[in-house]
XYZ file of C-alpha atoms in Angstrom:
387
model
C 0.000 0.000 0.000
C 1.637 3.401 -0.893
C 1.380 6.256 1.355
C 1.715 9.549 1.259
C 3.912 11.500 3.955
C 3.382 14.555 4.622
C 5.244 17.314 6.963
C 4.964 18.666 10.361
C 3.675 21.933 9.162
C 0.766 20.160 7.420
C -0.436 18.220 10.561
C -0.267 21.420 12.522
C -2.330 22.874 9.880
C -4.691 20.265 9.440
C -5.852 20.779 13.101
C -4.796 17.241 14.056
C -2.254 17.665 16.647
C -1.806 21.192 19.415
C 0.307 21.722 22.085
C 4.044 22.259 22.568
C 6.238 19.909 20.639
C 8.644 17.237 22.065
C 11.926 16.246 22.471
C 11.223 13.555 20.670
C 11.414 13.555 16.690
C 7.421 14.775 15.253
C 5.344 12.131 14.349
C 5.068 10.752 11.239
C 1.963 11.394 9.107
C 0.573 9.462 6.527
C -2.356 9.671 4.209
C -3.831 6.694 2.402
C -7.297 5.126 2.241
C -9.226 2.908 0.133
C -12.273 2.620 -2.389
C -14.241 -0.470 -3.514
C -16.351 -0.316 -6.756
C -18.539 -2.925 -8.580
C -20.750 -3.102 -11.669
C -23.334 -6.409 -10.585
C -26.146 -7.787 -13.043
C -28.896 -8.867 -10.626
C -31.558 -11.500 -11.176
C -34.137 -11.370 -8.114
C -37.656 -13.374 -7.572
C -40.793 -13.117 -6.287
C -40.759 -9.484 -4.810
C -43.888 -8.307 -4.479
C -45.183 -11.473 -6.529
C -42.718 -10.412 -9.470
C -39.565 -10.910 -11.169
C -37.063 -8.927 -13.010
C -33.729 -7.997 -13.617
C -31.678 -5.430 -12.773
C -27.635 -3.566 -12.869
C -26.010 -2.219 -9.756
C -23.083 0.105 -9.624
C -21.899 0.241 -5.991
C -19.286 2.351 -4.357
C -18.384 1.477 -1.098
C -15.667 1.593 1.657
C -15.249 5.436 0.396
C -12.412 6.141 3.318
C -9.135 8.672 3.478
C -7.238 7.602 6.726
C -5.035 9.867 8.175
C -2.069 8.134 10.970
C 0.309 10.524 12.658
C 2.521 7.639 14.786
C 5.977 7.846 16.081
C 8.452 6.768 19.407
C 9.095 8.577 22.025
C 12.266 9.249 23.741
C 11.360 6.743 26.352
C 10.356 4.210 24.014
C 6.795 4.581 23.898
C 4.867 4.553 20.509
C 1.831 7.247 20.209
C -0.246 8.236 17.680
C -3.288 9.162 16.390
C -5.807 7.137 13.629
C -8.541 9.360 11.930
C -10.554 7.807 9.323
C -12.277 10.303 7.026
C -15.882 8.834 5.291
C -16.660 10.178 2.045
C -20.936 10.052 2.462
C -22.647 6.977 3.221
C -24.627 4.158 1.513
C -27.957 5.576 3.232
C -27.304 9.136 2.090
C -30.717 10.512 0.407
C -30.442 13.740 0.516
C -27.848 13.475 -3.145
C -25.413 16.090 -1.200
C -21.877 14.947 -0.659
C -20.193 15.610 2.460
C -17.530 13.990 4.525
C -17.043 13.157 8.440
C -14.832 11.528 10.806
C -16.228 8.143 11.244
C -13.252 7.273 13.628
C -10.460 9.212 15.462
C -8.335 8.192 17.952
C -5.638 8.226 19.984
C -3.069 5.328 21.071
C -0.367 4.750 23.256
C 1.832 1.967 22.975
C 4.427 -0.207 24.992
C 5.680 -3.367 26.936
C 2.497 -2.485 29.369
C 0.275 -2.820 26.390
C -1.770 -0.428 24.180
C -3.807 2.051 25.629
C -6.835 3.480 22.861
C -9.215 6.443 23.584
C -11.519 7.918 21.391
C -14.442 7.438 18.588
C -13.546 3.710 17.432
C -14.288 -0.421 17.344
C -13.831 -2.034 20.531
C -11.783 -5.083 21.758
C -14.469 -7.277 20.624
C -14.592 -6.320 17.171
C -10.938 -5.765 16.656
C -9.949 -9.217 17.794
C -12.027 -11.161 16.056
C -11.932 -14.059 13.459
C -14.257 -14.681 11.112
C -14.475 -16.540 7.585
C -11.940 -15.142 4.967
C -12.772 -12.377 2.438
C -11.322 -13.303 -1.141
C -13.153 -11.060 -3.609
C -11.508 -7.801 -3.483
C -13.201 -5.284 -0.434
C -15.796 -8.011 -0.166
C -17.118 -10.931 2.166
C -20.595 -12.784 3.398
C -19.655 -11.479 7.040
C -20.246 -7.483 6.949
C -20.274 -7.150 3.398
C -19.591 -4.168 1.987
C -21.685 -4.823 -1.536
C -24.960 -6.810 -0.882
C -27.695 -7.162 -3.308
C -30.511 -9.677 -1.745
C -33.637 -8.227 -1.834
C -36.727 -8.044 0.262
C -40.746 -6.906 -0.065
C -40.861 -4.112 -2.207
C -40.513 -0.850 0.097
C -41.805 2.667 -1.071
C -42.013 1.562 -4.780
C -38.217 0.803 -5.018
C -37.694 -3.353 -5.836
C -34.512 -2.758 -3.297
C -36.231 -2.403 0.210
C -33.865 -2.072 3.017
C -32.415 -5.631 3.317
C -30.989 -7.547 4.574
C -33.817 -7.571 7.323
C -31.637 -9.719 9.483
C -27.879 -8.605 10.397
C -25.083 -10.505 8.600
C -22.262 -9.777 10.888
C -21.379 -11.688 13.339
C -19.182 -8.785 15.061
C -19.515 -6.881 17.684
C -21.034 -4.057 16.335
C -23.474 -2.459 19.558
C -20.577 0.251 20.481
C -18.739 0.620 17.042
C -16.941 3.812 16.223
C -18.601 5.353 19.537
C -16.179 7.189 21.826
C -14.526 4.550 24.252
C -11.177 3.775 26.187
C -9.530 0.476 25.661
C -6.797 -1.822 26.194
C -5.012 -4.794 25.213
C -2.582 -6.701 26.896
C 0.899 -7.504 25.512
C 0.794 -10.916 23.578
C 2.010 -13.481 25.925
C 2.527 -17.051 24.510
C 0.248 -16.352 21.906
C -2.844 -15.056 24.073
C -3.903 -11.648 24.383
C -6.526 -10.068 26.482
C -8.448 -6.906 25.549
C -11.483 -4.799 27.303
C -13.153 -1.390 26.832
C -15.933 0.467 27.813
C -18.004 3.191 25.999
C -19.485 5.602 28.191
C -22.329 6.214 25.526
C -23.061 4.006 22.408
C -24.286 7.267 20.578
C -21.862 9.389 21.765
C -20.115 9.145 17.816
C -20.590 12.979 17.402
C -19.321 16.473 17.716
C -21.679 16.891 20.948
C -19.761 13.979 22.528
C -16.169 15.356 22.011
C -15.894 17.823 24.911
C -18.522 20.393 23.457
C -21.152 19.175 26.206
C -22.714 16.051 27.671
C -26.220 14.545 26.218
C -27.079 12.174 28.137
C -29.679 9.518 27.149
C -33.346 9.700 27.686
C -35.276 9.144 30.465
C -37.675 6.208 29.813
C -36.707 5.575 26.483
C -35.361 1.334 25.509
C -33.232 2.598 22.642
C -30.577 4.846 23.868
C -27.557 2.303 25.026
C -24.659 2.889 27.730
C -22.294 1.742 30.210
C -21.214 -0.345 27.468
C -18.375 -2.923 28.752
C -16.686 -5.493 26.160
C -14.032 -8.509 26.776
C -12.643 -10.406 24.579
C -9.480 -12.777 24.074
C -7.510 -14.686 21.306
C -4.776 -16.002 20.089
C -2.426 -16.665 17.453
C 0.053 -19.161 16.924
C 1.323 -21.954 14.663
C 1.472 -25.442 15.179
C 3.114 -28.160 12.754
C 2.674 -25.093 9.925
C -0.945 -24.857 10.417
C -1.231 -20.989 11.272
C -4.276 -20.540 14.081
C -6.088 -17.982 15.374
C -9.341 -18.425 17.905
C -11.249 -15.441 19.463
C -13.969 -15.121 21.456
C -16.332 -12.279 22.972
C -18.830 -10.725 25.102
C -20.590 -7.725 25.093
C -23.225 -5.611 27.291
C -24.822 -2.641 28.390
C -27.272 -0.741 29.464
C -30.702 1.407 28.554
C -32.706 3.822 30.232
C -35.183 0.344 31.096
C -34.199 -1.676 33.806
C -35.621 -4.672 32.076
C -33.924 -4.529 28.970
C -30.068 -5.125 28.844
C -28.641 -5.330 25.534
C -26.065 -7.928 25.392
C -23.786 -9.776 22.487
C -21.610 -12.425 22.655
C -19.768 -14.765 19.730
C -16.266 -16.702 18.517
C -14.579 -16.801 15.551
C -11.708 -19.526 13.963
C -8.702 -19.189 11.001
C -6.898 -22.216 10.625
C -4.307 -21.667 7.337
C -2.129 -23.834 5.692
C -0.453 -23.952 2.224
C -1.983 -20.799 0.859
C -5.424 -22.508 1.959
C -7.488 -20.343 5.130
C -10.813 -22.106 6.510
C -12.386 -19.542 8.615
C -15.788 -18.940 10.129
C -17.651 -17.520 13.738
C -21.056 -17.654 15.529
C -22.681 -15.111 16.871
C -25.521 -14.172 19.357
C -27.468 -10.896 20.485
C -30.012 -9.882 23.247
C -32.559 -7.075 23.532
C -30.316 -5.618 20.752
C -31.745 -3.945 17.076
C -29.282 -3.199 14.572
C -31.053 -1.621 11.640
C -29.101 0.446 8.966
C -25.971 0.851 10.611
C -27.031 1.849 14.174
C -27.530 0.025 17.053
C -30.337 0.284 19.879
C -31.538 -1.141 23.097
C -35.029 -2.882 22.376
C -36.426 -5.904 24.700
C -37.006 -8.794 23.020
C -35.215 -8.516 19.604
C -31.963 -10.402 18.950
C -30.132 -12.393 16.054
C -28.035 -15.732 15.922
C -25.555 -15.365 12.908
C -22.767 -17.600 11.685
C -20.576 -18.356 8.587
C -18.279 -20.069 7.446
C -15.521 -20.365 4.402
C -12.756 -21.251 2.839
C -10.273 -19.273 0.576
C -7.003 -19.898 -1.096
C -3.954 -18.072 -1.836
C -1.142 -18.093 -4.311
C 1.088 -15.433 -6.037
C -1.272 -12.387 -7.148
C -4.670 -15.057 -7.041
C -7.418 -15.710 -4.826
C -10.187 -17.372 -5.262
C -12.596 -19.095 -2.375
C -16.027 -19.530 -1.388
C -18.383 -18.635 1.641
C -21.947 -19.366 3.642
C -23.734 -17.351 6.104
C -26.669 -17.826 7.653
C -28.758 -15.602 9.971
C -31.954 -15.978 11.909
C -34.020 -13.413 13.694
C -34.543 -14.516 17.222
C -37.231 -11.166 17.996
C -40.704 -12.190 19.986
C -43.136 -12.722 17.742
C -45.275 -9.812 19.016
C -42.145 -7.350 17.810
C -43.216 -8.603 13.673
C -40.348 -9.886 12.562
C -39.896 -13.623 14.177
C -38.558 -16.356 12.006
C -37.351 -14.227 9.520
C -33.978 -15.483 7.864
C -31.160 -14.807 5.766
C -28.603 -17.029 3.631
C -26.196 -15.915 1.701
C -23.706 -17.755 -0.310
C -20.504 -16.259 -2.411
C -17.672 -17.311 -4.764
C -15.104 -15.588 -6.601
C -11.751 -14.120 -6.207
C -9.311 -11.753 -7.105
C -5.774 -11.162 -9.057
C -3.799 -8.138 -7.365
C -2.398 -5.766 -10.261
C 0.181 -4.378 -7.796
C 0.346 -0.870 -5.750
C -2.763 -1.278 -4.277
C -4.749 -2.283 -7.102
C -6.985 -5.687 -7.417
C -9.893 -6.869 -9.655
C -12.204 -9.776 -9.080
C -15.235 -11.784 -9.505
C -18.147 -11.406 -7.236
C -20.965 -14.431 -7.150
C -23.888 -14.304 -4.984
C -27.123 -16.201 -4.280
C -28.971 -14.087 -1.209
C -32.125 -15.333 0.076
C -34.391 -13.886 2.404
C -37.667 -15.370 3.742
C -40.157 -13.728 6.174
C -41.512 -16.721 8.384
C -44.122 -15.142 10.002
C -47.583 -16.631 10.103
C -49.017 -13.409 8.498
C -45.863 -12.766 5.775
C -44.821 -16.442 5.162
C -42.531 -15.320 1.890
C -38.630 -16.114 0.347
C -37.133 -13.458 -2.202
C -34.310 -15.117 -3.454
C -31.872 -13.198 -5.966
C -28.657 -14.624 -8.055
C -26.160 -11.579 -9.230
C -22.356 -11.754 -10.543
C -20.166 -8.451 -11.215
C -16.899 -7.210 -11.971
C -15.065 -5.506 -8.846
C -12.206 -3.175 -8.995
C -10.723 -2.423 -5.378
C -7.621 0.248 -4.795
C -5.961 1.070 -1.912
C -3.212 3.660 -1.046
């Protein structure tokens, strides 16, 4: 990946570091980021009681990150990690803008690493899940989906997947937090950190003033604690790595408690990774990118796959499956998800890869009053660079 590096003056100017300066030599600042893009033909049945065909071009993963990192004097490595998000998939308004999705800061030694600020937690960061092989895109979060659903406000794309196809952590992501992880110790590592305020991703939660949640209101989530462990080692030349996690907080409702929990597995040998995780939730909705305290809604997700590696190729294969676990009262019980992929990619150096994306998404709505599957098959062309 190349990056750019960039002077003193020009961090000082970009308003990312204040203060007086150290003994130590500046940090180092460097500017890269990514972009995924795909052009999909999509076949999709029964929505609505219809069929039809369709073209996709998606741009995703639309990121500039910005590092400043360096060592101290004494040894110690800090830094700071701001990721800059070029608009958003659920952007309607057809205005561009840009915001800091994460930013961070980090210090780093033989104690450990220390993180504050808007980012992922322990429990997403150390987990292991089934392997991505088409360039900027996997069954577990993908970043290009194309299943569809019941037709919502006259568009044949409603707002599927209705059932969450990650089996991370995702209840405290890129909210303000503190965190650590222990050193790596015989291949085992221990990490934790809390989140004062789930929602607390925004300029009123960076030192302008406190907003705290509502009274009375299930939605808002806090007190947000997360534990996790792996580790990472190699035995006979089969490379390993094994996570697992936990996850809870807290709403304004004493009788809801939001609450995830999951593991993950990589075992790779000879160019060859099999990976895949499970995953559980509690009193927790996650609709459109945000998460929020509701009693009685929850998901059970897990995936597997298996990819393969050699010189500039890869090519592999991967399932996931996902099942709401909501009441029934709440609308949406039984509903499912399945999603299988295959493809792969060739790396054209500097950053640059191509590949072949293959999916067949299904979703079905179980429910004794909505007792439907929308199925769709769709293959594209994806062009991923990173620098």
């Amino acid at each position: 990946m190349k990056k750019t590096l960039l002077g003193t003056t020009a961090l000082v100017t970009a308003g990312l570091l204040a203060g007086p300066a150290l003994a130590s030599d500046p940090l180092k600042v460097t500017v890269g980021g990514n972009v995924v893009t795909g052009f999909y033909f999509v076949d999709a049945d029964n929505v609505n009681g219809y069929s039809f065909q369709d073209t996709k071009v998606a741009v995703v993963a639309r990121n500039i990150d910005v590092k400043a990192e360096g060592t101290l004097d004494n040894g110690l490595v800090a830094g700071v990690d701001a990721k800059l998000m070029l608009s958003n998939d659920w952007n309607s308004t057809n205005e561009s803008w840009a915001s800091f999705r994460q930013l961070f800061a980090y210090l780093e030694g033989g104690f450990g690493k220390f993180e504050i600020g808007g980012t992922d937690g322990a429990a997403y960061k150390m987990h292991y899940t089934s392997p991505w092989f088409v360039p900027g895109n996997g069954v577990d979060s993908p970043n290009i989906y194309n299943g569809v659903s019941d037709k919502y406000w006259n568009e044949p794309y409603a707002t599927s997947p209705e059932v969450r196809l990650s089996t991370f952590s995702l209840m405290a992501t890129d909210a303000n937090k503190i965190s650590y992880f222990t050193p790596r110790l015989a291949g085992f590592q221990l990490g934790v950190s809390y989140t004062p305020d789930a929602s607390n991703n925004n300029p009123k939660a960076n030192g302008l003033w406190l907003q705290p949640s509502l009274t009375g209101w299930d939605r808002n989530i806090q007190d947000v604690f997360e534990i996790a462990a792996n580790y990472a080692g190699t035995f006979g030349g089969v490379d390993v790595g094994v996570d697992g996690f936990y996850t809870g907080g807290d709403s304004s409702r004493p009788d809801v408690s939001p609450e995830e929990y999951g593991f993950g597995a990589n075992l790779g040998y000879a160019g060859f990774t099999l990976g895949g995780a499970w995953y559980q939730s509690n009193d927790l909705d996650y609709k459109r990118g945000v998460s929020s305290a509701r009693a009685d809604v929850g998901a059970q997700v897990w995936t597997i796959g298996l990819k393969y590696a050699t010189g500039p190729w890869t090519v592999g294969a991967a399932y996931i499956d996902a099942q709401d676990d909501s009441a029934s009262y709440r609308g949406r019980d039984g509903r499912e998800s399945q999603t299988v992929q295959v493809g792969g990619g060739y790396n054209l150096g500097s950053g640059v890869d191509i590949g072949l994306d293959l999916q067949w998404a299904s979703n079905q709505h179980n429910d004794t009053w909505n007792s439907t599957s929308y199925d769709t098959t769709s293959g594209g062309l994806v062009l991923a660079i990173a620098f």
